[in-house]
Amino acid sequence: MAEFFQLLVSGLATGSIYALAAVGFTLLWQASKVINFAQGEFVMLPAFFILIGTQVLGWNFIVALLFALICTLVLLGYFFKRVIIDPMLPHGVLPIVIATIALGIVMRDSVKEFYSAEAQPFPAVFSEETVSVFGAVISVQDIAILITSLAAITLLQVFLTRTRTGRCMQATAQNRAVAEILGVNVKRMILYTFLINAALALMASVLISPIYLAKFSNGQSIGLIAFIAAIVGGFNQVRGALVGGLLIGVIDNLSAAYISAEYRTAFPLILLIIIILVRPQGLLGTAEERTV
Amino acid sequence: MRPMTIAGLAVLGLLIVLPFGLKGYGIYILSLWIVYSIAAMGLNLTLGYAGQVSLAQAAFLGIGAYTTALLMKAGYPFFVGFGLSAGICFGVGLILGYPALRVQHHFLAFVTLGFNALVWLVFRNEEWLTGGTYGLMGFSRPSFFGVSTNNPVVFYFFSLALFLLLAFVLWWIVRSPWGRAFQALRENPIRANSLGVDVRRMTLLAFAIGSAYGGMAGSLFAPLVEFIDPQSFMLDTSLMLLLMVIVGGSGHFFGPILGALLVILLPEWLRFTEGLYLIIYASLVIVLLAVCPSGLLGLYERTAAAVRARSSDRRESAGGSAP
């Protein structure tokens, strides 16, 4: 029982990180119909911005974090939108899918070539001590990760529903033409979405890298899990991505411990296929109009 | 004759003469190109004609390769493995595509992405069957009517013959009412639907046939390389195949063949850049997509059309100024 509880908590912790990536993913999709196949690499890269700051330039962690924040917002937010997405948008969804796949390759191989092909240790943001709760050994880091990500997603939800800018963003996501008629600055709202996605990616990167180490190839598995979380939860819901992320984190952990460690990555995939068969709009999603 | 036909015949002539002027490695590269071309042609049917992204072509390549290798090791003739590879991949394509295509078009991309990861896990973990990370070897190249294809040139011509056959079948599919339906639904799914095309069934069929081509390519890949391991069928290979189709020109019949040639030759040309090769290649793909999403052949067609328009303009203006 104690073991089960331990696995549950650490599953929720990693799951909440996946949720951060999945939320950004769904936001992008809602705002501009961009399916970002480089989302996993978006989570992988900011950790290396921080490592450049702390190891190459010799800054302390906080300065490096600020540096990474700026790099992430500029490169993965602004430039991603202006250089990659904007020229592709008139061509439809398919070229964007392929361009983001190619972008993922560029990011992955650039880190491998210009930084390191080896997994890099990454400083833990939170204490790595453990506490004992009813016989279960719970890591403080896991609890802190869970609280931080949930707080971030809650804040985002409050921002989207309670502030004027947030509501304008939602209006843009729901119906771009009408939002524009009503005087919403649609272009700026879409840019905000890209910036929020970049910030969420940075956050996920800082939280996950102490656990899995920073490595160029991390993006592939993180990206796949973020897609699955978004689809399982519901592609058009922020809440859905959160539930999907947590669920996948727990399933991943429990199945690795109780069923098969070798086929660990297979269980989220099986869940994906079941969801698509049984409830294609996702657990919390509302059915969208079929786009054929 | 149309210029495309002439070019096709010239290339075919070159393909017949070329192996006699090449050494072992050159012939190997040429054979590899043929194998990847078959896989990319199949993917082109899925992507270029039916407008679906499949990220599992490497998995189908792998299924074909392992099926053929295992059957040949068990003593069955090559064509049993070849046929079975095509059949299995067609079936898997149907099973995989059916749930995915129920929802939205991009779902197939996610499902196939997951499927490729899953298949790779099976190749790596099921050591009793696939040899795990050690891979499979010890299967000989097939022989027909007493002629062994152990000689690289003979194997090359054997692959070329199969390639031409499969290309012809695909050409026929694309030209048939079926193929027209594929194109109709890529251009405008809603319109195709209202004209009586069963969009879901046609898309599913295109994906399944495309997957079967992946399986047949894999079936040739195994005896060509004579050693297979899970590494060759990772997601990266699927991405490479996808980029081949895009670069060459998805939806153009010769697009994937040109794309495969580039992807095979580029690492040889860009060898001096060492590890930067993939970065350069992927960046070029992004630029190409921004400039011309229909690939190199699309770019060629557009330029040719522009040149023609300009020369006819000139002729008109010249005609106007003459007395």
XYZ file of C-alpha atoms in Angstrom:
615
model
C 0.000 0.000 0.000
C 2.831 2.331 0.976
C 4.529 1.513 -2.310
C 1.355 2.195 -4.233
C 0.999 5.573 -2.537
C 4.614 6.452 -3.374
C 4.116 5.540 -7.013
C 0.892 7.504 -7.114
C 2.503 10.686 -5.794
C 5.537 10.541 -8.071
C 3.240 9.692 -11.002
C 1.105 12.737 -10.257
C 4.247 14.877 -10.065
C 5.615 13.868 -13.468
C 2.065 13.860 -14.809
C 1.631 17.486 -13.796
C 4.762 18.357 -15.803
C 3.353 16.568 -18.850
C 0.180 18.572 -18.253
C 2.132 21.840 -18.601
C 3.368 20.769 -22.039
C -0.065 19.466 -22.999
C -1.798 22.708 -21.960
C 0.527 24.762 -24.159
C -0.110 22.355 -26.973
C -3.897 22.704 -26.749
C -3.669 26.507 -26.410
C -1.705 26.722 -29.661
C -4.172 24.450 -31.395
C -7.149 26.485 -30.221
C -5.702 29.878 -31.048
C -4.199 29.246 -34.444
C -4.820 25.629 -35.465
C -1.120 24.904 -35.114
C -0.230 21.328 -34.214
C 3.232 21.685 -32.791
C 5.109 18.458 -33.379
C 8.185 20.046 -31.828
C 6.456 20.505 -28.466
C 8.674 17.865 -26.845
C 11.776 19.683 -28.092
C 10.281 22.915 -26.748
C 10.422 21.293 -23.310
C 13.891 19.833 -23.892
C 15.603 23.037 -25.066
C 15.110 25.582 -22.211
C 17.058 23.354 -19.821
C 20.052 23.832 -22.122
C 19.597 27.620 -22.114
C 19.949 27.390 -18.334
C 22.953 25.065 -18.620
C 24.599 27.527 -21.034
C 24.043 30.197 -18.389
C 25.313 28.216 -15.404
C 28.068 26.131 -17.006
C 29.359 28.022 -20.032
C 28.873 31.588 -18.820
C 29.274 30.813 -15.124
C 26.196 32.652 -13.905
C 24.206 31.610 -10.882
C 20.951 29.727 -11.321
C 18.549 32.662 -10.984
C 20.357 34.773 -13.592
C 20.555 31.766 -15.884
C 16.837 31.190 -15.388
C 16.075 34.776 -16.431
C 18.378 34.365 -19.426
C 16.556 31.150 -20.339
C 13.195 32.866 -19.943
C 14.199 35.599 -22.383
C 15.690 33.101 -24.859
C 12.617 30.898 -24.642
C 10.126 33.718 -25.090
C 12.052 35.226 -27.990
C 13.077 32.039 -29.801
C 10.310 29.559 -28.998
C 7.574 32.163 -28.712
C 8.119 35.134 -31.009
C 10.483 33.713 -33.634
C 8.666 30.404 -33.786
C 5.506 32.303 -34.688
C 7.054 34.817 -37.071
C 9.636 32.687 -38.855
C 8.081 29.227 -38.936
C 4.333 29.465 -38.481
C 3.283 32.738 -40.142
C 4.735 31.918 -43.603
C 3.148 28.440 -43.458
C -0.341 29.361 -42.260
C -1.763 30.125 -45.720
C -0.706 26.662 -46.920
C -2.892 24.802 -44.390
C -2.356 22.357 -41.545
C -0.186 19.776 -43.298
C 2.882 21.951 -44.076
C 2.825 23.210 -40.464
C 2.857 19.658 -39.171
C 5.831 18.815 -41.368
C 7.647 22.085 -40.676
C 7.354 21.546 -36.908
C 8.616 17.985 -37.331
C 11.617 19.368 -39.223
C 12.062 22.064 -36.569
C 12.126 19.347 -33.913
C 14.947 17.622 -35.805
C 16.879 20.895 -36.073
C 16.536 21.561 -32.330
C 17.412 18.006 -31.308
C 20.476 17.756 -33.520
C 21.655 21.269 -32.711
C 21.760 20.447 -29.001
C 23.503 17.168 -29.783
C 26.106 18.812 -32.012
C 26.700 22.127 -30.273
C 26.205 21.241 -26.626
C 26.520 17.571 -25.821
C 25.207 14.180 -26.815
C 25.462 13.024 -23.194
C 22.768 13.417 -20.545
C 23.607 16.465 -18.418
C 22.953 16.655 -14.678
C 20.603 19.511 -13.935
C 20.355 21.397 -10.618
C 17.229 20.554 -8.632
C 15.018 23.527 -7.955
C 13.476 21.980 -4.871
C 14.891 20.074 -1.919
C 15.654 16.447 -2.719
C 14.860 15.237 0.799
C 12.141 12.759 1.515
C 9.493 12.671 4.191
C 7.667 9.677 5.567
C 3.869 9.735 5.464
C 2.116 6.676 6.952
C 5.104 4.516 6.082
C 5.333 5.788 2.484
C 8.490 7.643 1.507
C 7.424 10.772 -0.336
C 9.931 13.069 -2.011
C 9.549 16.748 -1.178
C 10.513 17.521 -4.750
C 7.526 15.599 -6.112
C 5.103 17.453 -3.866
C 6.651 20.801 -4.778
C 6.507 19.989 -8.496
C 2.870 18.997 -8.220
C 1.957 22.191 -6.335
C 3.938 24.434 -8.700
C 2.438 23.029 -11.886
C -1.088 22.958 -10.522
C -0.703 26.549 -9.349
C 0.584 27.593 -12.767
C -2.297 25.934 -14.582
C -4.836 27.389 -12.129
C -3.346 30.855 -12.602
C -3.535 30.416 -16.350
C -7.155 29.354 -16.113
C -7.953 32.400 -13.943
C -6.148 34.617 -16.429
C -8.103 33.156 -19.326
C -11.516 33.427 -17.703
C -11.286 36.457 -15.393
C -9.174 39.053 -17.171
C -10.068 41.100 -20.200
C -7.004 39.951 -22.168
C -7.726 36.333 -21.274
C -11.277 36.607 -22.502
C -10.106 38.238 -25.705
C -7.797 35.258 -26.183
C -10.684 32.876 -25.667
C -12.817 34.825 -28.097
C -10.014 34.579 -30.655
C -9.807 30.843 -30.107
C -13.540 30.359 -30.473
C -14.219 32.469 -33.522
C -11.513 34.553 -35.036
C -13.667 36.509 -37.464
C -16.247 37.513 -34.876
C -13.540 38.420 -32.365
C -11.954 40.673 -34.947
C -15.283 42.384 -35.703
C -15.772 42.988 -31.991
C -12.475 44.855 -31.860
C -10.182 42.196 -30.413
C -6.616 42.555 -31.583
C -6.520 39.002 -32.912
C -2.897 39.045 -34.006
C -1.709 40.164 -30.602
C -3.837 37.528 -28.856
C -2.289 34.801 -30.996
C 1.165 36.121 -30.177
C 0.275 35.967 -26.462
C -0.691 32.331 -26.919
C 2.697 31.546 -28.420
C 4.449 33.363 -25.564
C 2.406 31.502 -22.937
C 3.243 28.218 -24.632
C 6.940 29.085 -24.524
C 6.740 30.029 -20.844
C 4.946 26.779 -20.002
C 7.618 24.858 -21.893
C 10.347 26.562 -19.871
C 8.553 25.697 -16.664
C 8.114 22.063 -17.658
C 11.767 21.962 -18.671
C 13.004 23.313 -15.328
C 10.800 20.879 -13.418
C 11.478 17.727 -15.439
C 15.206 18.052 -16.124
C 16.347 17.339 -12.523
C 14.406 14.047 -12.713
C 15.269 12.800 -16.213
C 18.527 14.771 -16.728
C 18.852 17.165 -19.649
C 19.385 15.270 -22.883
C 18.876 16.157 -26.531
C 16.642 13.161 -27.157
C 14.261 13.802 -24.241
C 11.889 15.735 -26.458
C 10.623 12.742 -28.391
C 9.100 10.936 -25.438
C 7.911 14.114 -23.708
C 6.295 15.333 -26.910
C 4.535 12.041 -27.527
C 3.212 11.964 -23.958
C 2.052 15.584 -24.199
C 0.099 14.758 -27.381
C -1.447 11.733 -25.728
C -2.326 13.730 -22.616
C -3.966 16.431 -24.726
C -5.994 13.936 -26.736
C -6.960 11.797 -23.746
C -8.101 14.812 -21.756
C -9.815 16.578 -24.613
C -8.126 18.584 -27.293
C -10.178 21.729 -26.765
C -9.961 22.088 -22.997
C -7.253 23.382 -20.667
C -8.745 21.267 -17.862
C -8.710 18.273 -20.160
C -4.991 18.558 -20.787
C -4.433 18.726 -17.030
C -6.479 15.603 -16.335
C -4.862 13.815 -19.285
C -1.362 14.701 -18.070
C -1.978 13.527 -14.507
C -3.647 10.334 -15.697
C -0.784 9.447 -18.035
C 1.798 10.183 -15.331
C 0.084 7.823 -12.893
C -0.592 5.099 -15.474
C 3.011 5.261 -16.663
C 4.364 4.837 -13.141
C 1.966 2.130 -11.995
C 2.242 0.041 -15.148
C 6.043 0.221 -15.041
C 6.017 -1.062 -11.467
C 3.221 -3.631 -11.611
C 2.922 -4.831 -15.199
C 6.051 -4.492 -17.309
C 8.972 -2.093 -17.145
C 10.095 -3.037 -20.649
C 6.797 -1.995 -22.163
C 6.427 1.073 -19.971
C 5.994 3.476 -22.880
C 3.406 1.204 -24.471
C 0.689 1.750 -21.860
C -0.004 5.424 -22.597
C -0.225 4.437 -26.278
C -2.768 1.742 -25.507
C -4.761 4.284 -23.483
C -4.625 6.630 -26.484
C -6.052 4.012 -28.813
C -8.817 3.095 -26.347
C -9.777 6.758 -25.932
C -9.845 7.338 -29.673
C -12.085 4.300 -30.110
C -14.450 4.938 -27.215
C -14.466 8.679 -26.618
C -12.702 10.478 -29.454
C -13.431 13.957 -28.073
C -11.415 13.096 -24.961
C -12.464 12.599 -21.349
C -13.466 16.216 -20.707
C -13.688 17.425 -24.269
C -16.796 18.510 -26.068
C -17.390 17.095 -29.517
C -16.094 19.394 -32.231
C -17.477 19.656 -35.676
C -15.880 16.974 -37.789
C -13.385 18.500 -40.167
C -13.485 15.410 -42.389
C 5.782 12.475 -76.171
C 5.561 14.608 -73.066
C 8.836 15.819 -71.602
C 8.106 13.875 -68.387
C 7.881 10.612 -70.330
C 11.155 11.325 -72.138
C 12.845 12.166 -68.848
C 11.434 8.974 -67.324
C 12.803 6.822 -70.167
C 16.192 8.555 -69.956
C 16.377 7.897 -66.206
C 15.371 4.276 -66.770
C 18.136 3.878 -69.367
C 20.611 5.406 -66.940
C 19.445 3.038 -64.190
C 20.146 0.052 -66.437
C 23.603 1.232 -67.509
C 24.741 2.798 -64.238
C 25.505 -0.316 -62.110
C 28.101 -1.489 -64.638
C 30.104 1.675 -64.047
C 29.889 1.544 -60.255
C 31.782 -0.257 -57.526
C 30.202 -2.282 -54.737
C 29.298 0.644 -52.491
C 27.728 2.619 -55.349
C 25.545 -0.316 -56.292
C 24.536 -0.729 -52.658
C 23.528 2.950 -52.437
C 21.592 2.626 -55.676
C 19.745 -0.466 -54.383
C 19.031 1.297 -51.102
C 17.553 4.179 -53.070
C 15.214 1.772 -54.817
C 14.087 0.276 -51.515
C 13.443 3.681 -49.937
C 11.724 4.833 -53.119
C 9.197 2.021 -52.800
C 8.469 2.971 -49.176
C 8.280 6.673 -50.068
C 5.980 5.974 -53.036
C 3.581 4.250 -50.665
C 3.784 7.137 -48.230
C 3.100 9.497 -51.119
C -0.205 7.740 -51.712
C -1.119 8.352 -48.055
C 0.290 11.861 -47.831
C 0.216 13.310 -51.296
C -2.949 11.773 -52.649
C -5.072 11.245 -49.526
C -3.623 14.089 -47.436
C -2.851 12.032 -44.312
C 0.357 12.234 -42.300
C 1.689 8.793 -41.442
C 4.651 8.638 -39.105
C 4.823 4.856 -39.056
C 6.308 4.054 -42.463
C 9.517 2.882 -40.766
C 7.459 0.546 -38.585
C 5.941 -1.009 -41.706
C 9.393 -1.205 -43.253
C 10.459 -3.041 -40.098
C 7.480 -5.385 -40.073
C 8.232 -6.302 -43.684
C 11.943 -6.762 -43.008
C 11.476 -8.945 -39.929
C 8.699 -11.006 -41.523
C 10.808 -11.723 -44.586
C 13.991 -12.373 -42.617
C 12.271 -14.766 -40.208
C 10.515 -16.679 -42.988
C 13.686 -16.934 -45.082
C 15.582 -18.174 -42.049
C 12.868 -20.809 -41.644
C 13.533 -21.872 -45.241
C 10.576 -20.346 -47.041
C 11.167 -18.743 -50.443
C 11.481 -14.952 -50.681
C 8.141 -14.317 -52.323
C 6.249 -15.963 -49.455
C 7.809 -13.387 -47.140
C 7.241 -10.627 -49.655
C 3.552 -11.406 -50.054
C 3.017 -11.905 -46.352
C 4.774 -8.621 -45.541
C 2.451 -6.760 -47.866
C -0.583 -8.560 -46.442
C 0.314 -7.999 -42.794
C 1.080 -4.315 -43.339
C -2.141 -3.819 -45.277
C -4.091 -5.416 -42.423
C -2.280 -3.465 -39.713
C -2.877 -0.290 -41.721
C -6.618 -0.978 -41.763
C -6.724 -1.729 -38.027
C -4.641 1.337 -37.174
C -6.330 3.715 -39.577
C -9.902 2.806 -38.773
C -10.093 4.315 -35.264
C -7.807 7.232 -36.114
C -9.708 8.346 -39.185
C -12.998 8.315 -37.307
C -12.023 11.508 -35.567
C -9.990 14.210 -37.267
C -7.424 14.127 -39.962
C -4.385 14.868 -37.813
C -5.201 12.014 -35.427
C -3.632 9.519 -37.789
C -0.334 11.348 -37.291
C -0.487 10.826 -33.518
C -1.654 7.240 -33.723
C 1.049 6.302 -36.218
C 3.651 8.154 -34.134
C 2.658 6.016 -31.159
C 2.505 2.885 -33.278
C 6.054 3.370 -34.517
C 7.267 3.659 -30.920
C 5.300 0.545 -29.993
C 6.614 -1.564 -32.871
C 10.164 -0.497 -32.061
C 9.646 -1.645 -28.463
C 8.462 -5.049 -29.665
C 11.474 -5.400 -32.011
C 13.813 -4.527 -29.158
C 12.176 -6.462 -26.324
C 11.034 -9.721 -27.916
C 14.479 -11.243 -28.157
C 13.236 -14.812 -28.722
C 11.714 -13.687 -32.023
C 13.623 -10.659 -33.275
C 17.001 -11.126 -31.628
C 16.485 -7.877 -29.705
C 19.258 -5.321 -30.035
C 21.575 -7.969 -31.535
C 19.352 -8.064 -34.601
C 18.853 -10.816 -37.125
C 21.266 -12.169 -39.673
C 22.121 -15.369 -41.473
C 19.444 -15.260 -44.148
C 20.710 -15.486 -47.705
C 19.608 -13.479 -50.686
C 16.895 -15.166 -52.743
C 17.584 -17.086 -55.929
C 15.287 -17.622 -58.880
C 15.463 -20.389 -61.479
C 18.895 -21.292 -60.212
C 20.199 -17.702 -60.491
C 21.325 -16.469 -57.118
C 20.998 -12.749 -56.385
C 24.100 -12.877 -54.203
C 25.863 -10.767 -56.798
C 25.072 -7.111 -55.966
C 24.382 -6.245 -59.610
C 21.927 -9.112 -59.962
C 20.205 -8.114 -56.736
C 20.065 -4.542 -57.982
C 18.280 -5.571 -61.163
C 15.972 -7.787 -59.151
C 15.064 -4.786 -56.947
C 14.727 -2.552 -60.004
C 12.301 -5.004 -61.607
C 10.168 -5.160 -58.460
C 10.328 -1.380 -58.157
C 9.121 -0.883 -61.726
C 6.308 -3.369 -61.175
C 5.199 -1.653 -57.948
C 5.524 1.787 -59.535
C 3.353 0.643 -62.416
C 0.697 -0.697 -60.013
C 0.716 2.593 -58.125
C 0.516 4.550 -61.361
C -2.494 2.465 -62.318
C -4.119 3.058 -58.891
C -3.589 6.804 -59.160
C -5.016 6.848 -62.702
C -8.023 4.666 -61.849
C -11.349 6.101 -60.595
C -10.012 5.198 -57.125
C -7.004 7.397 -57.510
C -9.125 10.225 -58.847
C -11.198 9.907 -55.698
C -8.038 10.134 -53.562
C -7.059 13.332 -55.303
C -10.562 14.744 -55.084
C -10.644 14.292 -51.347
C -7.215 15.848 -50.911
C -8.198 18.917 -52.917
C -11.550 19.438 -51.248
C -12.867 16.784 -48.847
C -16.281 18.363 -48.380
C -16.848 18.615 -52.115
C -15.595 15.065 -52.687
C -17.967 13.893 -49.990
C -20.939 15.636 -51.576
C -20.036 14.086 -54.939
C -20.453 10.662 -53.388
C -16.871 9.775 -52.459
C -16.807 7.835 -49.200
C -14.032 9.945 -47.717
C -13.284 7.772 -44.727
C -13.133 4.542 -46.684
C -10.963 6.009 -49.436
C -8.544 7.567 -46.965
C -8.319 4.340 -45.009
C -7.656 2.396 -48.188
C -4.954 4.842 -49.281
C -3.250 4.511 -45.903
C -3.459 0.715 -45.960
C -2.035 0.471 -49.494
C 0.687 2.952 -48.560
C 1.528 0.804 -45.540
C 1.653 -2.323 -47.681
C 4.233 -0.574 -49.892
C 6.219 0.088 -46.722
C 6.044 -3.633 -45.926
C 7.203 -4.633 -49.415
C 10.080 -2.163 -49.243
C 11.084 -3.716 -45.917
C 10.888 -7.142 -47.500
C 13.533 -6.028 -50.010
C 15.507 -4.161 -47.354
C 16.248 -7.329 -45.344
C 18.044 -9.313 -48.088
C 19.768 -6.141 -49.337
C 21.336 -5.240 -46.003
C 21.558 -8.875 -44.835
C 21.388 -7.721 -41.213
C 18.462 -6.055 -39.484
C 18.179 -4.547 -36.036
C 15.552 -2.325 -34.369
C 17.728 0.765 -34.885
C 16.884 0.925 -38.600
C 13.165 1.246 -37.924
C 13.055 4.001 -35.345
C 10.852 7.054 -35.559
C 13.771 8.921 -37.168
C 13.505 6.719 -40.245
C 9.789 7.485 -40.468
C 10.574 11.186 -40.320
C 13.221 10.747 -43.027
C 10.730 8.971 -45.283
C 8.160 11.684 -44.675
C 10.678 14.380 -45.562
C 11.631 12.460 -48.724
C 8.058 12.673 -49.929
C 7.723 16.343 -48.999
C 11.020 17.444 -50.530
C 10.467 15.594 -53.787
C 6.938 16.860 -54.065
C 4.020 15.118 -52.385
C 1.212 14.362 -54.773
C 3.606 14.204 -57.729
C 4.166 10.694 -58.979
C 7.959 11.047 -59.304
C 8.257 13.273 -56.227
C 9.116 10.613 -53.637
C 11.614 8.970 -56.000
C 13.473 12.261 -56.408
C 13.158 12.911 -52.662
C 14.597 9.485 -51.833
C 17.533 10.130 -54.180
C 18.288 13.405 -52.393
C 18.004 11.874 -48.934
C 20.293 8.994 -49.918
C 22.871 11.154 -51.715
C 22.859 14.218 -49.465
C 24.687 12.510 -46.582
C 27.370 11.493 -49.104
C 27.689 15.036 -50.466
C 27.440 16.706 -47.074
C 29.886 14.285 -45.466
C 32.307 17.169 -44.845
C 29.738 18.816 -42.558
C 29.820 15.712 -40.316
C 27.066 15.877 -37.705
C 25.508 19.008 -39.141
C 23.971 17.110 -42.006
C 20.534 16.594 -40.422
C 20.360 20.196 -39.226
C 21.115 21.519 -42.706
C 18.688 19.122 -44.310
C 15.795 19.840 -41.915
C 16.372 23.604 -42.229
C 16.261 23.314 -46.017
C 12.974 21.451 -45.699
C 11.495 24.294 -43.624
C 12.606 26.875 -46.176
C 11.271 24.771 -49.040
C 7.920 24.406 -47.263
C 7.637 28.147 -46.722
C 8.509 28.885 -50.361
C 6.769 26.029 -52.085
C 4.826 23.446 -50.074
C 4.464 21.180 -53.106
C 8.167 20.282 -53.037
C 10.907 20.384 -55.662
C 8.717 19.091 -58.484
C 6.103 21.673 -57.534
C 8.802 24.327 -57.659
C 9.910 23.059 -61.073
C 6.368 23.152 -62.412
C 5.817 26.652 -61.101
C 9.077 27.924 -62.586
C 8.353 26.216 -65.891
C 4.895 27.786 -65.975
C 6.365 31.214 -65.178
C 9.000 30.874 -67.914
C 6.380 29.796 -70.411
C 4.128 32.699 -69.442
C 7.003 35.152 -69.816
C 8.101 33.828 -73.211
C 4.532 33.942 -74.509
C 4.285 37.508 -73.192
C 7.419 38.397 -75.071
C 6.120 36.808 -78.234
C 2.895 38.774 -77.939
C 4.664 42.069 -77.356
C 7.088 41.308 -80.198
C 4.146 40.504 -82.454
C 2.492 43.766 -81.410
C 5.489 45.930 -82.268
C 6.043 44.307 -85.674
C 4.375 46.086 -88.558
